[in-house]
Tab-separated table of C-alpha atoms in Angstrom:
chain	number	residue	atom	x	y	z
A	1	MET	CA	175.004	149.330	105.497
A	2	VAL	CA	172.321	148.575	108.076
A	3	LYS	CA	170.522	145.209	108.028
A	4	ILE	CA	166.925	145.382	109.299
A	5	ILE	CA	165.481	142.070	110.494
A	6	SER	CA	161.984	141.361	111.804
A	7	ILE	CA	161.455	138.566	114.329
A	8	ALA	CA	157.966	137.424	113.392
A	9	ASN	CA	155.467	134.621	113.838
A	10	GLN	CA	151.684	134.930	114.078
A	11	LYS	CA	151.703	132.181	116.699
A	12	GLY	CA	152.309	133.337	120.263
A	13	GLY	CA	154.641	131.741	122.792
A	14	VAL	CA	157.288	130.613	120.309
A	15	GLY	CA	160.142	132.784	121.584
A	16	LYS	CA	159.929	135.940	119.446
A	17	THR	CA	160.735	138.357	122.265
A	18	THR	CA	163.315	136.020	123.792
A	19	THR	CA	165.010	135.838	120.406
A	20	SER	CA	164.778	139.592	119.789
A	21	VAL	CA	166.386	140.499	123.111
A	22	ASN	CA	169.036	137.794	123.142
A	23	LEU	CA	169.986	138.075	119.486
A	24	SER	CA	170.409	141.848	119.968
A	25	ALA	CA	172.656	141.291	122.992
A	26	SER	CA	174.628	138.579	121.183
A	27	LEU	CA	175.216	140.720	118.083
A	28	ALA	CA	176.340	143.530	120.395
A	29	ALA	CA	178.773	141.071	122.010
A	30	TYR	CA	180.272	140.630	118.524
A	31	LYS	CA	180.909	144.420	118.552
A	32	LYS	CA	178.024	145.212	116.209
A	33	ARG	CA	175.985	148.411	116.631
A	34	VAL	CA	172.451	147.199	117.338
A	35	LEU	CA	169.041	148.847	117.697
A	36	LEU	CA	166.202	146.733	119.091
A	37	VAL	CA	162.712	147.976	118.176
A	38	ASP	CA	159.932	146.791	120.488
A	39	LEU	CA	156.817	146.793	118.307
A	40	ASP	CA	154.586	144.848	120.707
A	41	PRO	CA	152.214	146.855	122.986
A	42	GLN	CA	152.953	144.351	125.764
A	43	GLY	CA	156.430	145.885	125.975
A	44	ASN	CA	158.118	142.617	126.958
A	45	ALA	CA	161.268	143.307	124.941
A	46	THR	CA	161.495	146.674	126.698
A	47	MET	CA	161.244	145.093	130.143
A	48	GLY	CA	163.593	142.264	129.131
A	49	SER	CA	166.155	144.918	128.195
A	50	GLY	CA	166.108	146.394	131.686
A	51	VAL	CA	163.923	149.406	130.805
A	52	ASN	CA	160.732	150.023	132.806
A	53	LYS	CA	157.973	150.469	130.232
A	54	GLN	CA	155.778	152.266	132.782
A	55	GLU	CA	158.374	155.017	133.109
A	56	CYS	CA	158.793	155.590	129.360
A	57	THR	CA	157.288	158.978	128.552
A	58	LEU	CA	158.359	158.501	124.951
A	59	SER	CA	157.972	155.256	123.032
A	60	VAL	CA	157.820	153.815	119.526
A	61	TYR	CA	154.229	155.150	119.450
A	62	HIS	CA	155.614	158.687	119.266
A	63	VAL	CA	157.890	157.639	116.401
A	64	LEU	CA	155.162	155.961	114.339
A	65	THR	CA	152.806	158.909	114.738
A	66	ALA	CA	155.600	161.428	113.962
A	67	LYS	CA	155.187	163.183	117.284
A	68	ASN	CA	158.930	162.928	118.039
A	69	PRO	CA	162.069	162.242	115.974
A	70	THR	CA	163.425	158.705	116.281
A	71	ALA	CA	166.746	159.719	117.845
A	72	GLU	CA	164.885	161.491	120.654
A	73	VAL	CA	163.019	158.302	121.651
A	74	ILE	CA	165.916	155.813	121.569
A	75	VAL	CA	167.267	154.763	124.961
A	76	LYS	CA	170.301	152.719	125.966
A	77	ALA	CA	169.756	149.143	127.125
A	78	THR	CA	172.862	149.224	129.283
A	79	THR	CA	172.383	145.610	130.399
A	80	GLY	CA	172.690	144.370	126.807
A	81	LYS	CA	174.936	147.068	125.301
A	82	TYR	CA	172.483	147.841	122.503
A	83	ASP	CA	170.023	150.670	121.856
A	84	LEU	CA	166.267	150.330	122.256
A	85	LEU	CA	163.116	151.894	120.860
A	86	PRO	CA	160.827	151.068	123.807
A	87	ALA	CA	157.133	150.179	123.757
A	88	ASN	CA	154.217	150.223	126.173
A	89	ARG	CA	150.426	150.253	126.002
A	90	ASP	CA	150.508	153.593	124.157
A	91	LEU	CA	151.303	151.548	121.073
A	92	VAL	CA	147.714	150.246	120.949
A	93	ALA	CA	146.599	153.746	119.974
A	94	ALA	CA	149.180	153.917	117.190
A	95	GLU	CA	147.430	151.270	115.136
A	96	VAL	CA	144.139	153.174	115.303
A	97	GLU	CA	145.803	156.456	114.359
A	98	LEU	CA	147.776	154.863	111.523
A	99	MET	CA	144.591	153.618	109.840
A	100	LYS	CA	143.759	157.226	108.960
A	101	GLU	CA	147.186	157.973	107.494
A	102	ILE	CA	148.326	157.897	103.891
A	103	GLY	CA	151.329	155.585	103.524
A	104	ARG	CA	150.577	154.093	106.944
A	105	GLU	CA	152.422	150.851	106.165
A	106	SER	CA	155.723	152.711	105.683
A	107	LYS	CA	155.828	154.838	108.855
A	108	LEU	CA	158.391	152.641	110.631
A	109	LYS	CA	160.587	152.451	107.532
A	110	LEU	CA	160.717	156.248	107.334
A	111	ALA	CA	161.410	156.557	111.074
A	112	LEU	CA	164.283	154.052	110.969
A	113	GLY	CA	165.709	155.844	107.960
A	114	GLU	CA	166.428	158.782	110.274
A	115	VAL	CA	168.919	156.748	112.337
A	116	SER	CA	169.911	153.768	110.172
A	117	GLU	CA	173.433	155.049	109.521
A	118	ASN	CA	174.175	154.684	113.249
A	119	TYR	CA	173.648	150.901	113.265
A	120	ASP	CA	174.821	147.653	111.723
A	121	TYR	CA	171.649	145.793	112.699
A	122	VAL	CA	168.080	146.749	113.564
A	123	ILE	CA	166.097	143.926	115.179
A	124	ILE	CA	162.294	144.342	115.300
A	125	ASP	CA	160.243	142.385	117.830
A	126	CYS	CA	156.811	141.932	116.193
A	127	PRO	CA	153.486	141.337	117.952
A	128	PRO	CA	151.922	137.857	117.626
A	129	THR	CA	149.274	139.078	115.172
A	130	LEU	CA	149.250	140.199	111.573
A	131	ASN	CA	148.184	143.802	112.149
A	132	MET	CA	149.333	147.205	110.925
A	133	LEU	CA	152.284	147.110	113.339
A	134	THR	CA	153.549	143.832	111.890
A	135	VAL	CA	152.998	145.113	108.346
A	136	ASN	CA	155.101	148.190	109.223
A	137	ALA	CA	157.866	145.900	110.479
A	138	LEU	CA	157.816	143.777	107.320
A	139	VAL	CA	157.800	146.799	105.023
A	140	ALA	CA	160.823	148.219	106.882
A	141	SER	CA	162.773	144.942	106.864
A	142	GLU	CA	164.989	143.120	104.452
A	143	GLY	CA	164.877	139.766	106.220
A	144	VAL	CA	162.534	137.889	108.545
A	145	ILE	CA	163.663	135.403	111.164
A	146	VAL	CA	160.849	133.053	112.169
A	147	PRO	CA	161.178	131.435	115.616
A	148	MET	CA	159.032	128.327	115.862
A	149	GLN	CA	158.518	125.216	117.930
A	150	CYS	CA	158.789	121.889	116.148
A	151	GLU	CA	155.061	121.133	116.163
A	152	TYR	CA	152.709	120.458	113.251
A	153	PHE	CA	150.413	123.397	114.067
A	154	SER	CA	153.498	125.608	113.816
A	155	LEU	CA	153.969	124.454	110.216
A	156	GLU	CA	150.488	125.745	109.347
A	157	GLY	CA	151.258	129.126	110.904
A	158	LEU	CA	154.545	129.259	109.016
A	159	ALA	CA	152.743	128.682	105.712
A	160	ASP	CA	150.397	131.617	106.444
A	161	LEU	CA	153.306	133.894	107.378
A	162	ASN	CA	155.224	132.864	104.262
A	163	ASN	CA	152.223	133.829	102.097
A	164	THR	CA	151.997	137.214	103.849
A	165	ILE	CA	155.698	137.859	103.267
A	166	LYS	CA	155.326	136.985	99.571
A	167	GLN	CA	152.380	139.386	99.253
A	168	ILE	CA	154.245	142.270	100.890
A	169	ALA	CA	157.316	141.523	98.763
A	170	LYS	CA	155.153	141.590	95.629
A	171	LEU	CA	153.238	144.766	96.456
A	172	ILE	CA	155.509	146.985	98.572
A	173	ASN	CA	158.928	145.620	99.553
A	174	PRO	CA	160.607	143.461	96.885
A	175	SER	CA	163.700	142.828	99.041
A	176	LEU	CA	161.676	141.134	101.812
A	177	HIS	CA	162.350	137.429	102.329
A	178	ILE	CA	162.500	134.772	105.013
A	179	GLN	CA	166.104	134.984	106.163
A	180	GLY	CA	165.968	132.016	108.503
A	181	ILE	CA	163.858	129.566	110.454
A	182	LEU	CA	164.905	129.269	114.097
A	183	ARG	CA	163.834	126.185	116.028
A	184	THR	CA	163.092	127.154	119.628
A	185	MET	CA	162.395	125.115	122.784
A	186	TYR	CA	164.190	122.398	120.885
A	187	ASP	CA	164.287	118.819	122.172
A	188	PRO	CA	166.292	116.512	119.874
A	189	ARG	CA	165.055	113.428	121.745
A	190	SER	CA	161.518	113.907	120.398
A	191	SER	CA	160.544	112.039	117.239
A	192	LEU	CA	158.054	114.840	116.456
A	193	THR	CA	160.849	117.418	116.655
A	194	ASN	CA	162.927	115.406	114.188
A	195	ALA	CA	159.975	114.890	111.841
A	196	VAL	CA	159.118	118.611	111.767
A	197	THR	CA	162.796	119.506	111.289
A	198	ALA	CA	162.885	117.183	108.270
A	199	GLN	CA	159.819	118.944	106.809
A	200	LEU	CA	161.377	122.349	107.388
A	201	ARG	CA	164.624	121.341	105.698
A	202	LYS	CA	162.662	119.884	102.774
A	203	TYR	CA	160.883	123.174	102.039
A	204	PHE	CA	163.356	125.792	103.309
A	205	GLY	CA	166.702	124.012	102.884
A	206	ASP	CA	169.662	125.896	104.316
A	207	ARG	CA	167.404	128.708	105.524
A	208	VAL	CA	166.764	126.519	108.583
A	209	TYR	CA	169.502	127.608	110.966
A	210	ARG	CA	171.879	124.905	112.107
A	211	VAL	CA	171.694	126.432	115.576
A	212	SER	CA	168.589	125.610	117.608
A	213	ILE	CA	167.545	127.099	120.946
A	214	PRO	CA	167.043	124.508	123.704
A	215	ARG	CA	164.610	124.674	126.577
A	216	ASN	CA	166.641	126.313	129.318
A	217	VAL	CA	165.691	127.475	132.814
A	218	ARG	CA	168.204	130.332	132.841
A	219	LEU	CA	166.820	131.590	129.540
A	220	ALA	CA	163.335	131.662	131.074
A	221	GLU	CA	164.541	133.363	134.261
A	222	ALA	CA	166.562	136.167	132.648
A	223	PRO	CA	163.620	138.458	131.612
A	224	SER	CA	162.360	138.688	135.206
A	225	HIS	CA	165.706	140.291	136.054
A	226	GLY	CA	165.543	142.665	133.082
A	227	LEU	CA	168.568	140.992	131.525
A	228	PRO	CA	169.465	139.172	128.320
A	229	VAL	CA	170.582	135.661	129.251
A	230	LEU	CA	174.122	136.586	128.155
A	231	MET	CA	174.283	139.017	131.084
A	232	TYR	CA	172.350	136.756	133.463
A	233	ASP	CA	174.306	133.532	132.988
A	234	ARG	CA	176.882	133.641	130.210
A	235	ASN	CA	177.673	129.937	130.534
A	236	SER	CA	174.092	128.696	130.310
A	237	LYS	CA	172.940	126.618	127.339
A	238	GLY	CA	170.578	129.423	126.296
A	239	SER	CA	173.352	132.021	126.247
A	240	ILE	CA	175.688	129.758	124.284
A	241	ALA	CA	172.915	129.005	121.763
A	242	TYR	CA	172.124	132.670	121.073
A	243	LEU	CA	175.806	133.569	120.744
A	244	ALA	CA	176.100	130.706	118.254
A	245	LEU	CA	173.035	131.995	116.370
A	246	ALA	CA	174.563	135.480	116.085
A	247	GLY	CA	177.779	133.872	114.849
A	248	GLU	CA	175.895	131.850	112.235
A	249	ILE	CA	174.024	134.940	110.994
A	250	LEU	CA	177.263	136.906	110.677
A	251	ARG	CA	179.004	134.018	108.916
A	252	LEU	CA	176.160	133.566	106.412
A	253	GLU	CA	176.075	137.284	105.663
A	254	LYS	CA	179.835	137.314	105.072
A	255	GLN	CA	179.483	134.329	102.737
A	256	GLN	CA	176.661	136.009	100.795
A	257	LYS	CA	178.793	139.119	100.290
A	258	ALA	CA	181.702	136.995	99.098
A	259	ASP	CA	179.424	135.173	96.636
A	260	LEU	CA	178.177	138.499	95.249
A	261	VAL	CA	181.756	139.664	94.684
A	262	LYS	CA	182.553	136.442	92.823
A	263	ALA	CA	179.413	136.811	90.692
């Protein structure tokens, strides 16, 4: 059964797209069938997957507005060995058009339902705002992974996002929950980093991933080459970290299934 995960944080520059692209590539490296959905009009996940957003005649905009079937829009991100629903500036118009639609918050969920049986994981790269696109992602998802830097302002943003997730879970999607908190641009030498990590563990417990993503030059360079870091420099710290994250996610899911069987 497919697992749909949104990568979300209302704060920009925390590594959402980096996580979306590299987690997709890492899950694919574990032989999982992965679809990455670029839901940001900037199209950075599209470009980071080696697909030129300017050349995309069809995009996730056409899926959300029901102009084309989902399968027709999906392209292959050959550099990362996963599939991609690409995005470009056309997506800006989708939000305006969706405001007129009945059931507008569920358009992505319906579109993914057309192809969900083809995948083990769907990863959704959300924009850095709480708009109708992000709401569509959260309604379609079961879990949310929140990338965040270990800074106090990030804790405030996390509280706001947590409240939004609770509201959507209450009103529309009862299965929605924060699946994990991912610490990005992590520097263990910083006392602030350690203090924020302690706060996160206090409130979220084992939902804070053991794996953290370090600052890494190769990780920052990879998108300019249209490559996940796994394909750019497999031995870099960034690549190793994202492979470890994928491994932790798979291990936790296996454990949860085993616990359900026991129950």
